[in-house]
XYZ file of C-alpha atoms in Angstrom:
598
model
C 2.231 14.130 4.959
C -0.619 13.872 2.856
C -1.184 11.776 -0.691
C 0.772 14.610 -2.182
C 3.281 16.535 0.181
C 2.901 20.318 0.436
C 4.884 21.809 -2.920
C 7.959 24.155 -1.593
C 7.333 27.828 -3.044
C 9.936 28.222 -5.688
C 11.734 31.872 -5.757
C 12.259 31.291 -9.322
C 8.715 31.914 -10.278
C 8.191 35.330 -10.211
C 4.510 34.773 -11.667
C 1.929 32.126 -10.328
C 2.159 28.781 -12.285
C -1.062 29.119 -14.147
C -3.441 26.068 -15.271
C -3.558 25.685 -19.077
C -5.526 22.995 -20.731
C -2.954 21.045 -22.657
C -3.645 20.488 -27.093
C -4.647 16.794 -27.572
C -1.671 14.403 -28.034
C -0.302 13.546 -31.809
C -2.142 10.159 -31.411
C -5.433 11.505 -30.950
C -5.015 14.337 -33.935
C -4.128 11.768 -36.342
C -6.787 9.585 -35.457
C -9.173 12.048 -36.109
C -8.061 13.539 -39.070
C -8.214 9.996 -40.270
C -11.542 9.880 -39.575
C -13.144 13.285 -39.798
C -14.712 15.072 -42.985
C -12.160 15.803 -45.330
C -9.322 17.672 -44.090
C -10.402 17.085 -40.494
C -13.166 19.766 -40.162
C -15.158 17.584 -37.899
C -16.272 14.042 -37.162
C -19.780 12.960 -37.918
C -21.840 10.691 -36.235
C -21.336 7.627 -38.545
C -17.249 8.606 -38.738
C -17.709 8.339 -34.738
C -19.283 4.664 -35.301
C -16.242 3.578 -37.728
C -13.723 5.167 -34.968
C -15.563 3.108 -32.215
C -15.295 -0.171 -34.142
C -12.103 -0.017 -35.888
C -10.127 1.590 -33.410
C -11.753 1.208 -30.102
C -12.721 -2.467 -30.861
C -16.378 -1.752 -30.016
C -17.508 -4.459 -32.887
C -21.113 -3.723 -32.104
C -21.227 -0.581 -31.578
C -24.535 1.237 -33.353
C -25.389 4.172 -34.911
C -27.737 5.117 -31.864
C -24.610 4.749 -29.650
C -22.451 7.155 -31.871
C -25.101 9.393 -31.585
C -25.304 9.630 -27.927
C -21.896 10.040 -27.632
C -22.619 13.243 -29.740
C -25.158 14.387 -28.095
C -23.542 14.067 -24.663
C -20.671 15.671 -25.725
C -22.137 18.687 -27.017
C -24.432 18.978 -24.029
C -21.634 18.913 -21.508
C -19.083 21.168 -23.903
C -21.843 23.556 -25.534
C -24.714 23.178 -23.388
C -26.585 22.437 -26.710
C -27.756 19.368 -28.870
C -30.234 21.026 -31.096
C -27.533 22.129 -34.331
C -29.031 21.354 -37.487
C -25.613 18.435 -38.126
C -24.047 17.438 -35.179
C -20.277 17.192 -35.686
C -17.647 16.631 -33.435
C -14.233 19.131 -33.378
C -10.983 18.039 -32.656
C -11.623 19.292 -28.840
C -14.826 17.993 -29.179
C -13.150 14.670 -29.958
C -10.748 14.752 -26.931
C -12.939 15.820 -24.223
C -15.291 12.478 -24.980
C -11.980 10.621 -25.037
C -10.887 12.057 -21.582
C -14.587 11.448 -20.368
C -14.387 8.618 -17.714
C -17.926 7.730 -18.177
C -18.352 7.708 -21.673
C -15.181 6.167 -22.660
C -14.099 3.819 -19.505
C -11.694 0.920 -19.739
C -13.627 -1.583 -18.698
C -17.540 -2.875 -19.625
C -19.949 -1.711 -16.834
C -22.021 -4.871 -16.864
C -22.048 -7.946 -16.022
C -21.081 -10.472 -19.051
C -19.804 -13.384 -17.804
C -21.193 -16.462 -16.924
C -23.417 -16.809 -13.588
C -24.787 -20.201 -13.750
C -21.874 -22.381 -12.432
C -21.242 -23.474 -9.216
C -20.033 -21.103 -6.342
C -16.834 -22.965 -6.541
C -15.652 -21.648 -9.797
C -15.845 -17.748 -9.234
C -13.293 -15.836 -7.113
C -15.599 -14.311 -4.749
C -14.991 -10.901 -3.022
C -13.899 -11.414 0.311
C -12.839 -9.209 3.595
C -11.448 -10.424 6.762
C -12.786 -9.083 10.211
C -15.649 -7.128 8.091
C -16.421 -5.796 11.222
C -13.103 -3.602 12.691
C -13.108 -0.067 12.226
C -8.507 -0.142 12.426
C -5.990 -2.196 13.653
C -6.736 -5.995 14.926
C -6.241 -5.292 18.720
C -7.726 -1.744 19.911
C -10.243 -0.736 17.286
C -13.708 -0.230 17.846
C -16.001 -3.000 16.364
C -18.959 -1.299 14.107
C -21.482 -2.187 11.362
C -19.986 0.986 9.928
C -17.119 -0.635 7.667
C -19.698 -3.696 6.846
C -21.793 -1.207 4.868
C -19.090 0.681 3.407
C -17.632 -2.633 1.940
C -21.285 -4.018 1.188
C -21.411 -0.585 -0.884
C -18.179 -1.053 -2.736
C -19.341 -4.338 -3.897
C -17.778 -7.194 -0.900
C -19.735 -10.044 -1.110
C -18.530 -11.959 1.850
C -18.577 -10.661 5.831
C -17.179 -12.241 8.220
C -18.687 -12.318 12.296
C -16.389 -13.295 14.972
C -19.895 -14.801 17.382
C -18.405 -14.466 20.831
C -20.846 -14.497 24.290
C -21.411 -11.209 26.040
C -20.158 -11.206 29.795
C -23.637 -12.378 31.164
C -23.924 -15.256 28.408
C -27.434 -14.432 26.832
C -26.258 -12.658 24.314
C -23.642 -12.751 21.320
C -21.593 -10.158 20.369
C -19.468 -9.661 17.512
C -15.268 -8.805 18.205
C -12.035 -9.836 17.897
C -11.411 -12.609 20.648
C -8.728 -12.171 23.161
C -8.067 -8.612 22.201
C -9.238 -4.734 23.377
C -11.720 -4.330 20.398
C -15.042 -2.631 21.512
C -17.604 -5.290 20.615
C -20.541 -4.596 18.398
C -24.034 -6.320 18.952
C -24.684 -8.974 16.380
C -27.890 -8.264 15.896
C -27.025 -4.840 14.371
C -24.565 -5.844 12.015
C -27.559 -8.619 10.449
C -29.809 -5.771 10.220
C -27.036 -3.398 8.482
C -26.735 -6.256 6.221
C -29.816 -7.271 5.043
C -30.644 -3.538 4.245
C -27.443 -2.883 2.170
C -26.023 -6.152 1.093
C -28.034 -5.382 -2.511
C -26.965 -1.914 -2.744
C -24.038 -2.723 -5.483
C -24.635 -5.952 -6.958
C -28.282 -8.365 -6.827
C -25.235 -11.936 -6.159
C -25.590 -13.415 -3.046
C -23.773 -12.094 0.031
C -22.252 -14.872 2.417
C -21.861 -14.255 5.654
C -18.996 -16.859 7.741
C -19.438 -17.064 11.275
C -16.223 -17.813 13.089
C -18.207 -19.369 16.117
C -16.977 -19.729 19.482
C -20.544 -19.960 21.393
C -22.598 -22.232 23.311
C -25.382 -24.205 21.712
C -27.982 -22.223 23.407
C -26.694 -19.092 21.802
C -25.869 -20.802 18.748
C -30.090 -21.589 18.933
C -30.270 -17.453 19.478
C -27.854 -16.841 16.579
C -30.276 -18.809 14.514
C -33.561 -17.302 15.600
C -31.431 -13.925 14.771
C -30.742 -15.074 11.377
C -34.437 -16.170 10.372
C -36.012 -13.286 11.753
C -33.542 -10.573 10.134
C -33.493 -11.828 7.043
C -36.527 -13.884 6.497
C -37.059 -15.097 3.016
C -33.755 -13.579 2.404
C -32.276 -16.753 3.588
C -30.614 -19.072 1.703
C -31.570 -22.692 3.304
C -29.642 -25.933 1.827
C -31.820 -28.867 0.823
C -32.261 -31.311 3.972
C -29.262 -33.681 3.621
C -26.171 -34.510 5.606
C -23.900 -33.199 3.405
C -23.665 -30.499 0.402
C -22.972 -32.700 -3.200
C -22.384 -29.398 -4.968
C -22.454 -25.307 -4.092
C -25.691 -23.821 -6.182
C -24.488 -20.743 -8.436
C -24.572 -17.092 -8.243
C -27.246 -16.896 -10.687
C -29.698 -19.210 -8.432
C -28.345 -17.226 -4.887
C -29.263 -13.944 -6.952
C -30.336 -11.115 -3.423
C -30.049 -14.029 -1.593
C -28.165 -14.132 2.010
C -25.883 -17.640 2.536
C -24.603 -18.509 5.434
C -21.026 -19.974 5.963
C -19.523 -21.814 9.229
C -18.581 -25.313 10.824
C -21.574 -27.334 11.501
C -22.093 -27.562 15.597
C -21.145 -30.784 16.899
C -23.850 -30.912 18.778
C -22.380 -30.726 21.757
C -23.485 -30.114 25.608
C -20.669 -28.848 27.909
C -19.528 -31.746 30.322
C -19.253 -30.988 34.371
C -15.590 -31.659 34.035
C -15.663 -28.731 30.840
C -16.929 -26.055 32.840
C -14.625 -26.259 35.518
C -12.157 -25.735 33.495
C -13.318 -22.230 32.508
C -14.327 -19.857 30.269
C -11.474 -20.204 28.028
C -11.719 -23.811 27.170
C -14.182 -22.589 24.712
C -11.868 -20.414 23.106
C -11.298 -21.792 20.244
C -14.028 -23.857 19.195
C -15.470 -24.204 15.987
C -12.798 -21.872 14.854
C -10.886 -21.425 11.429
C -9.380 -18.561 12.908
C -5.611 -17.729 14.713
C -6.957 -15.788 17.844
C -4.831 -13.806 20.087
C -5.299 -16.393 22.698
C -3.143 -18.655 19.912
C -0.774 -15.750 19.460
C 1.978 -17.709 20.642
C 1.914 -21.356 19.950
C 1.051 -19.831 16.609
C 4.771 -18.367 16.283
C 6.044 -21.648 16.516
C 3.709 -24.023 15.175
C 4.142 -25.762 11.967
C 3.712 -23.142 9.822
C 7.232 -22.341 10.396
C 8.821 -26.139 9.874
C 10.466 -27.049 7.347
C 8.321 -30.213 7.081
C 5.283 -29.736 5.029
C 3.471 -32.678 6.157
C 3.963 -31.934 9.692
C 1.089 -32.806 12.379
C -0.408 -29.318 12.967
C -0.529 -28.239 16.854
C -3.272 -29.720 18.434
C -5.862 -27.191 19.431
C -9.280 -27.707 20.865
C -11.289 -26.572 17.746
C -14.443 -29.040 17.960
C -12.209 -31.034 15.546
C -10.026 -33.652 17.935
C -10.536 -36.243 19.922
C -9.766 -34.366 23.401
C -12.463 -32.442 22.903
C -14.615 -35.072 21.929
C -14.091 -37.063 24.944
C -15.192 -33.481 26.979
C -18.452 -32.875 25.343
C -21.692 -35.007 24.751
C -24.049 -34.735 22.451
C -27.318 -32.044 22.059
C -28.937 -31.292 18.708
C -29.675 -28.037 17.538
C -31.020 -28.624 14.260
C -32.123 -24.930 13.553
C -28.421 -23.215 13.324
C -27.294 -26.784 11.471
C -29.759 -26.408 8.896
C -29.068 -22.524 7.874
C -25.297 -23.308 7.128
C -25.235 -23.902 3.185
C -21.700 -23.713 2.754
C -20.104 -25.967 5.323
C -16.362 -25.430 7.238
C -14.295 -27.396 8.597
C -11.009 -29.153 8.800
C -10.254 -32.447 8.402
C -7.846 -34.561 11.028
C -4.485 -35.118 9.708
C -1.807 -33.559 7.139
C -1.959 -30.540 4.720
C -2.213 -32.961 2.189
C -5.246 -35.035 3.644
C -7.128 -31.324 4.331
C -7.128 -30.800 0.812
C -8.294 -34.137 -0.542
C -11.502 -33.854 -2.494
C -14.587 -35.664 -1.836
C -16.525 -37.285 -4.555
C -19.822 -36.259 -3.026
C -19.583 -33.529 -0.558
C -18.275 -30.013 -1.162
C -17.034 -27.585 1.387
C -14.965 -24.942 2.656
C -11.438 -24.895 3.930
C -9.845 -22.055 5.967
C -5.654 -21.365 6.115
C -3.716 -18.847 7.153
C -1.681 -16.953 4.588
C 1.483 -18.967 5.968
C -0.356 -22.069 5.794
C -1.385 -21.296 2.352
C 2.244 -20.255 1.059
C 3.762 -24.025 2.414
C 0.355 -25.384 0.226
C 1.587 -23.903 -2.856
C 5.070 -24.774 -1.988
C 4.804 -28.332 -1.248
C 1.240 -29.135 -2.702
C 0.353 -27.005 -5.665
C -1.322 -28.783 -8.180
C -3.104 -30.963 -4.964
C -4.781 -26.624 -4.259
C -5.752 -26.046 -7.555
C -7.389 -29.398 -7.905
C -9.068 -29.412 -4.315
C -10.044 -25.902 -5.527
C -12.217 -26.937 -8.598
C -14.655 -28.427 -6.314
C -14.935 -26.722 -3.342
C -14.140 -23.502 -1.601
C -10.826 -22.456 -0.155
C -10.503 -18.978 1.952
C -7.298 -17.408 2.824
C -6.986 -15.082 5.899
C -3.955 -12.715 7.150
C -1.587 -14.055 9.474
C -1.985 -13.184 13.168
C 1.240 -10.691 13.261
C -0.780 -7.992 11.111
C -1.781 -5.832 13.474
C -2.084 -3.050 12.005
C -4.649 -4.580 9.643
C -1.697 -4.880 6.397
C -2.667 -7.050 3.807
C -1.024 -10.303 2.119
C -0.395 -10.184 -1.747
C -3.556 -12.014 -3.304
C -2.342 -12.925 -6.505
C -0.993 -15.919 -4.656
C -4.364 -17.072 -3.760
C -5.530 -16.607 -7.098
C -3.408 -17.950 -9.339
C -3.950 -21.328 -7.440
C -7.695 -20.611 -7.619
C -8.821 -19.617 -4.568
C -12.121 -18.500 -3.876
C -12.165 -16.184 -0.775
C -8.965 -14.805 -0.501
C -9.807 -12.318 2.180
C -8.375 -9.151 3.051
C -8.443 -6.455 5.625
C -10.919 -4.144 3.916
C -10.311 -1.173 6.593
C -6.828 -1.085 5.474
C -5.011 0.881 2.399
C -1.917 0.178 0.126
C -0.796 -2.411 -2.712
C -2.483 -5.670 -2.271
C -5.815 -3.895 -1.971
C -5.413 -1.922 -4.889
C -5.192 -5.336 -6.732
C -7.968 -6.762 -4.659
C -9.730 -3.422 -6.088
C -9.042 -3.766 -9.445
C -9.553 -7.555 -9.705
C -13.146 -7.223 -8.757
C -13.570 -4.419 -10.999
C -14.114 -7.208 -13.742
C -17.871 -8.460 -14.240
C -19.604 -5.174 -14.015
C -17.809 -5.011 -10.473
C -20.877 -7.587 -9.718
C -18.393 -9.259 -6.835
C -18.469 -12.901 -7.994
C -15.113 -13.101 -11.266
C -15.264 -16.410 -13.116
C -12.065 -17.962 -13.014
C -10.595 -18.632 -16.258
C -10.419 -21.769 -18.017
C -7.005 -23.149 -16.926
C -7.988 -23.312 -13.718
C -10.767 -25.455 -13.961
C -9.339 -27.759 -16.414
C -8.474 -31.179 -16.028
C -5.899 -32.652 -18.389
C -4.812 -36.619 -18.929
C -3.775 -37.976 -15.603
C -5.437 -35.715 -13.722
C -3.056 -33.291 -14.802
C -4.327 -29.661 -13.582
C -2.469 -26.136 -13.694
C 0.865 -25.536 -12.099
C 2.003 -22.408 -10.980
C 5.082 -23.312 -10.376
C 5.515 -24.296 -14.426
C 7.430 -22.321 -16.837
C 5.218 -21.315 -19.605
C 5.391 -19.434 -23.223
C 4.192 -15.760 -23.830
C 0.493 -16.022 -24.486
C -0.514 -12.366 -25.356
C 1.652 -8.846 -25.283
C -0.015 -5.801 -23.973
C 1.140 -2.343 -25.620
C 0.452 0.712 -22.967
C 0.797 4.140 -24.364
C 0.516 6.739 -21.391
C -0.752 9.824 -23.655
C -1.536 12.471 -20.786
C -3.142 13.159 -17.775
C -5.386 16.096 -16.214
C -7.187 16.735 -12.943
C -4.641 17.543 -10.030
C -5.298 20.718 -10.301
C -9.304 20.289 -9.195
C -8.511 17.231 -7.099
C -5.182 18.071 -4.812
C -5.827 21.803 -4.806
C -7.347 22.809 -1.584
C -4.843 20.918 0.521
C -1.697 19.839 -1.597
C -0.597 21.834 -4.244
C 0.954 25.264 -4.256
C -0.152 26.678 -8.045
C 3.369 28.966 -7.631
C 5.857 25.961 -8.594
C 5.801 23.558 -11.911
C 5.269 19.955 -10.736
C 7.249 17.409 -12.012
C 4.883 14.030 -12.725
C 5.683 10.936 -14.108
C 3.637 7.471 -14.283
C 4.911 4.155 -13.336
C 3.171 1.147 -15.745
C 3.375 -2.438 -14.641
C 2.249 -5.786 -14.104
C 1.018 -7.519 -11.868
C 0.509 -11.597 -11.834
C 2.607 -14.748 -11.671
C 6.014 -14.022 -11.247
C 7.254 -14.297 -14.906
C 4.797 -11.590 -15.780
C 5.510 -8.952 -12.820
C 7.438 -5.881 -13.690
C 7.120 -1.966 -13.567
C 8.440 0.755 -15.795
C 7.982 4.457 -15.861
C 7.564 7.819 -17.563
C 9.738 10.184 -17.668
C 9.441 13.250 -15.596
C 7.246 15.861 -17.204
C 7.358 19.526 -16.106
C 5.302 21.932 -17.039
C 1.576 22.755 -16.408
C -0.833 20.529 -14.697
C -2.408 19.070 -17.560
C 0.679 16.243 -17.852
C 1.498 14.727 -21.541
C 3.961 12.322 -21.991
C 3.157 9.985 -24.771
C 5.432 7.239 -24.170
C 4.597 3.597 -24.999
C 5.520 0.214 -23.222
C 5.382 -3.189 -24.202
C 4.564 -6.269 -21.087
C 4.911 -10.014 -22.716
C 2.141 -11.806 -20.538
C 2.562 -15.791 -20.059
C -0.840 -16.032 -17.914
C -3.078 -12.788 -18.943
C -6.052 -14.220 -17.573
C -5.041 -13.151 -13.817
C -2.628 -10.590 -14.370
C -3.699 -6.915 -13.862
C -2.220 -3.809 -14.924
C -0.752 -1.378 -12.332
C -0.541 2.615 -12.694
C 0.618 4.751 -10.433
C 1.532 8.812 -10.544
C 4.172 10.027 -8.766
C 5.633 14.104 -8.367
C 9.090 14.162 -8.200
C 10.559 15.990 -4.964
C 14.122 16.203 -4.828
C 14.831 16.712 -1.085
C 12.288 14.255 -0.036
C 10.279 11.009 -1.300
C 8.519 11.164 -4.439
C 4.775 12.369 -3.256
C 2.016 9.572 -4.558
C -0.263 11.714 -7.195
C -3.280 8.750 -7.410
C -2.972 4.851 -8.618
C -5.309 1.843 -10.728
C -5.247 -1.284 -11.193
C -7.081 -3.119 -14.171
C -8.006 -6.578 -14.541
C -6.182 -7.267 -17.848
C -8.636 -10.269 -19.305
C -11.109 -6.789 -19.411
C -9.413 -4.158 -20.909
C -10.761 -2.367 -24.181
C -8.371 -2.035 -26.559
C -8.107 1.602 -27.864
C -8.193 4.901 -26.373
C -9.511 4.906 -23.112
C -10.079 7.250 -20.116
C -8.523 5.968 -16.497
C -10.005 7.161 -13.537
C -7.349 7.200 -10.698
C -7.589 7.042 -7.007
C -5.896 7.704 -4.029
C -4.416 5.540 -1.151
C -7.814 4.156 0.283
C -9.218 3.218 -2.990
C -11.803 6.154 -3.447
C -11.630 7.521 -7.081
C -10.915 10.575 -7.585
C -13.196 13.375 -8.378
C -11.685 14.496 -11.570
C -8.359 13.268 -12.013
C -7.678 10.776 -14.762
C -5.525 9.821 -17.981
C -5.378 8.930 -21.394
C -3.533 5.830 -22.340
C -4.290 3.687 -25.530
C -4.438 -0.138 -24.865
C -3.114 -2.887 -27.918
C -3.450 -6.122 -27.555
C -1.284 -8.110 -30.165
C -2.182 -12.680 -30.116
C 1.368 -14.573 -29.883
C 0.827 -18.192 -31.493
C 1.942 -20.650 -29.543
């Protein structure tokens, strides 16, 4: 089945269901009677300035502005803009209201702050940038790097493993049947479309399991490709503080444990290939599949010893390796990994002067919050903490992120070549900022109160701000779906489901009622979502056809960051599955915000 199922021909029709373009909603006639020429003969260009600021909340919204909102309109509808006193019609008035570009529900620039530290953005973030499917027999490409890289990702991940003749490095899955892709390519596919969507920095983490003398190659790679490109960290042992976007602006930064410096020992290579496995690795690989399954993740014990893996990080390794510098590939890593000996707890203690970045597993990360909340969001303020999908998701599913978020999270990464809920929300978050990739986190986050007293998600809290949704109508499955889902000889039956999505005192979902009739859908219904922590939450839409014998067919789906939305009448683009909008399908829904003192 497709996004929409195949409509059943319905006997009962004896003529074919025709597409008629629906009369605006009673909203949007009101409105513009209230603000047209007296009796509502049409809407000038200054009544068009006083609807954007009084009712669309555009405060500084001009004259010119009106005007090329006019202009456009008349253009597009008329195919004219030369009439003596341009004036806008009631239809006139709708069709700029339905018009995604000219009235969108969200600013198309950047606006927030870019000068902080790294640390204090959530940062757009895929896992395995490099699979074209599922995590064990898909074919490794630069293909789904640059279609991510176009959407806006700004951080790849490179699994580095050694080709079969070790003088080369490769880039794959470890320990599974992916087709490997030359490394080499995927640097070049990045340095020529990393800029292509936004000019703030793209990160690249190595998850490193090579030799030092290809780590050496990886670094003569790295300089070559990208050449002043590169992002190179003042000389120093240690990073005191992560620059900011603003500074890193078409800059490339790269991301991975520093090498230990190690030489393999006699006794080392006789113990094969595979003792290498897992070196300098934040990763689960397959070849951890199992003690994985029964590691600590799933003890009840939060403070339990992890399993002790040979990860450049303990002291059996240690005792196996000596030491050999290799300066070059030390000095290109600006944002340093790695993990600390001991407990969950003493991985996330913060360092007065050094910064870095921590890696955990989505289970690993869920018994953080659990047992060590507030100890995440503080560790958090300071330096960067990326979340990955547990091993078991083979088919490349996703986590929900939210989780990561709300406890301030950087890098929450997801499988990017996969489709369904959790990267619609990883969608719509990083639709804030002008879709820019780098979304300051709000205040609460970052805050410090008396006794070190930080944000706890775990905290009951009051109602901070209530969100009125009014779903006026929608249009566009009729130029969309056509071709290949809809049969035009039966009445669909649509309805819209509304929700929320953000802590869990704030999630919920409502719907429409089922609309039949032609395929321009109106419903005007209106729902009301009391919001404890607005500043993360975002607002989920979805369409739905109702099919009686069989599961409602998905008609398109948003998600909106709700600390963006423009309060007003706005046009919603939708989109289908995979996250690719829509050609013309879209609706109209009015957005209120009303304050709640607390």
């Amino acid at each position: 089945m497709g996004y929409m199922g195949d409509y059943s021909m319905c006997i009962c029709f004896p003529k074919k269901f025709g597409v008629t373009e629906a009369g605006p909603p009673v909203d949007v006639k009101e409105v513009f009677m209230k603000y047209a020429t007296g009796g509502g003969s049409g809407m000038t260009v200054e009544q068009l300035r006083r609807f954007l600021v009084e009712v669309q909340g555009d405060v500084e919204a001009s004259m010119e502005d009106a005007e090329r909102i006019v202009e456009e309109v008349f253009k597009r509808r008329h195919n004219n803009v030369k009439l003596p006193e341009l004036a806008l019609s009631l239809e006139d008035f709708q069709f700029y209201l339905f018009c995604v570009d000219l009235n969108p529900p969200l600013l198309n620039k950047v606006h927030q702050d870019m000068t902080a530290p790294l640390s204090h953005y959530f940062i757009y973030t895929g896992h395995n940038s490099y699979l074209t499917g599922n995590q064990i027999s898909s074919d490794c490409s630069d293909v789904p790097i640059i279609k991510a890289l176009k959407r806006g990702l700004r951080v790849v991940e490179l699994d580095l493993w050694p080709n079969s003749s070790k003088d080369d490095v490769l880039v794959l899955h470890g320990w599974t049947l992916t087709t490997p892709v030359e490394l080499i390519k995927c640097l070049r596919s990045i340095k020529e479309h990393a800029f292509s969507a936004s000019p703030y920095p793209v990160i690249i983490t190595f998850e490193d399991h090579l030799t030092p003398d290809l780590q050496a190659k990886v670094a003569q790679m790295v300089i070559q490709t990208f050449g002043n490109m590169l992002f190179c960290p003042p000389e120093s042992d240690c990073v005191k503080e992560f620059p900011s976007p603003e500074e890193l602006k078409y800059r490339i930064v790269i991301s991975t444990k520093p090498p230990k410096e190690y030489l393999e020992d006699k006794n080392l290579s006789s113990r094969g290939s595979n003792s290498l496995k897992d070196k300098d690795s934040d990763e689960d690989t397959w070849g951890r599949m199992s003690a994985d399954l029964t590691n600590d993740d799933d003890k009840s014990d939060c403070d339990a010893s992890e399993h002790s893996q040979c990860d450049g990080d303990n002291e059996a390794c240690d005792q196996l390796l000596r030491p050999l510098g290799a300066p070059a590939y030390k000095n290109l890593i600006s944002i340093p990994a790695g993990k600390p000996k001991g407990k969950l707890r003493e991985k996330l203690k913060v360092e007065k002067d050094k910064v870095r970045r921590l890696s955990l597993s989505e289970q690993k990360f869920e018994k953080a919050t659990v047992c060590h909340g507030t100890d995440v969001v503080r560790f958090t303020q300071r330096n960067i903490l990326r979340i990955y999908p547990k091993g078991t998701r083979v088919n490349s599913s996703n986590y929900n992120p939210l989780i990561g978020w709300m406890h301030g999270a950087q890098m929450v990464a997801l499988n990017m070549q996969g489709y369904g809920k959790p990267l619609w929300l990883m969608h719509g978050m990083f639709g804030s900022n002008g879709g820019c990739g780098y979304v300051k986190k709000p205040d609460f986050l970052m805050n410090v109160g008396p006794n070190d007293q930080v944000f706890d998600a775990k905290a009951k809290l009051p109602v901070k701000k209530i969100l009125k949704v009014k779903v006026h109508m929608g249009d566009g499955w009729h130029l969309d779906f056509k071709q290949r889902y809809l049969n035009l000889w039966s009445s669909p039956e649509f309805y819209t489901r509304v929700g929320i999505a953000g802590v869990p005192a704030d999630k919920t979902m409502k719907k429409t009622k089922k609309r039949k009739g032609n395929w321009t859908r109106v419903w005007d219904e209106e729902f009301t979502f009391q919001l404890t922590v607005p500043e993360i939450a975002l607002l989920r839409i979805e369409v739905h056809e109702y099919n009686m014998s069989e599961k409602d067919d998905f008609a398109g789906q948003t998600c909106l960051p709700m600390s963006e939305l423009r309060p007003g009448f706005r046009a919603v683009p939708l989109f289908n599955r995979k996250g690719e909008k829509y050609t013309s399908l879209r609706l109209l829904l009015r957005f209120e915000f009303v304050q709640v003192d607390i």
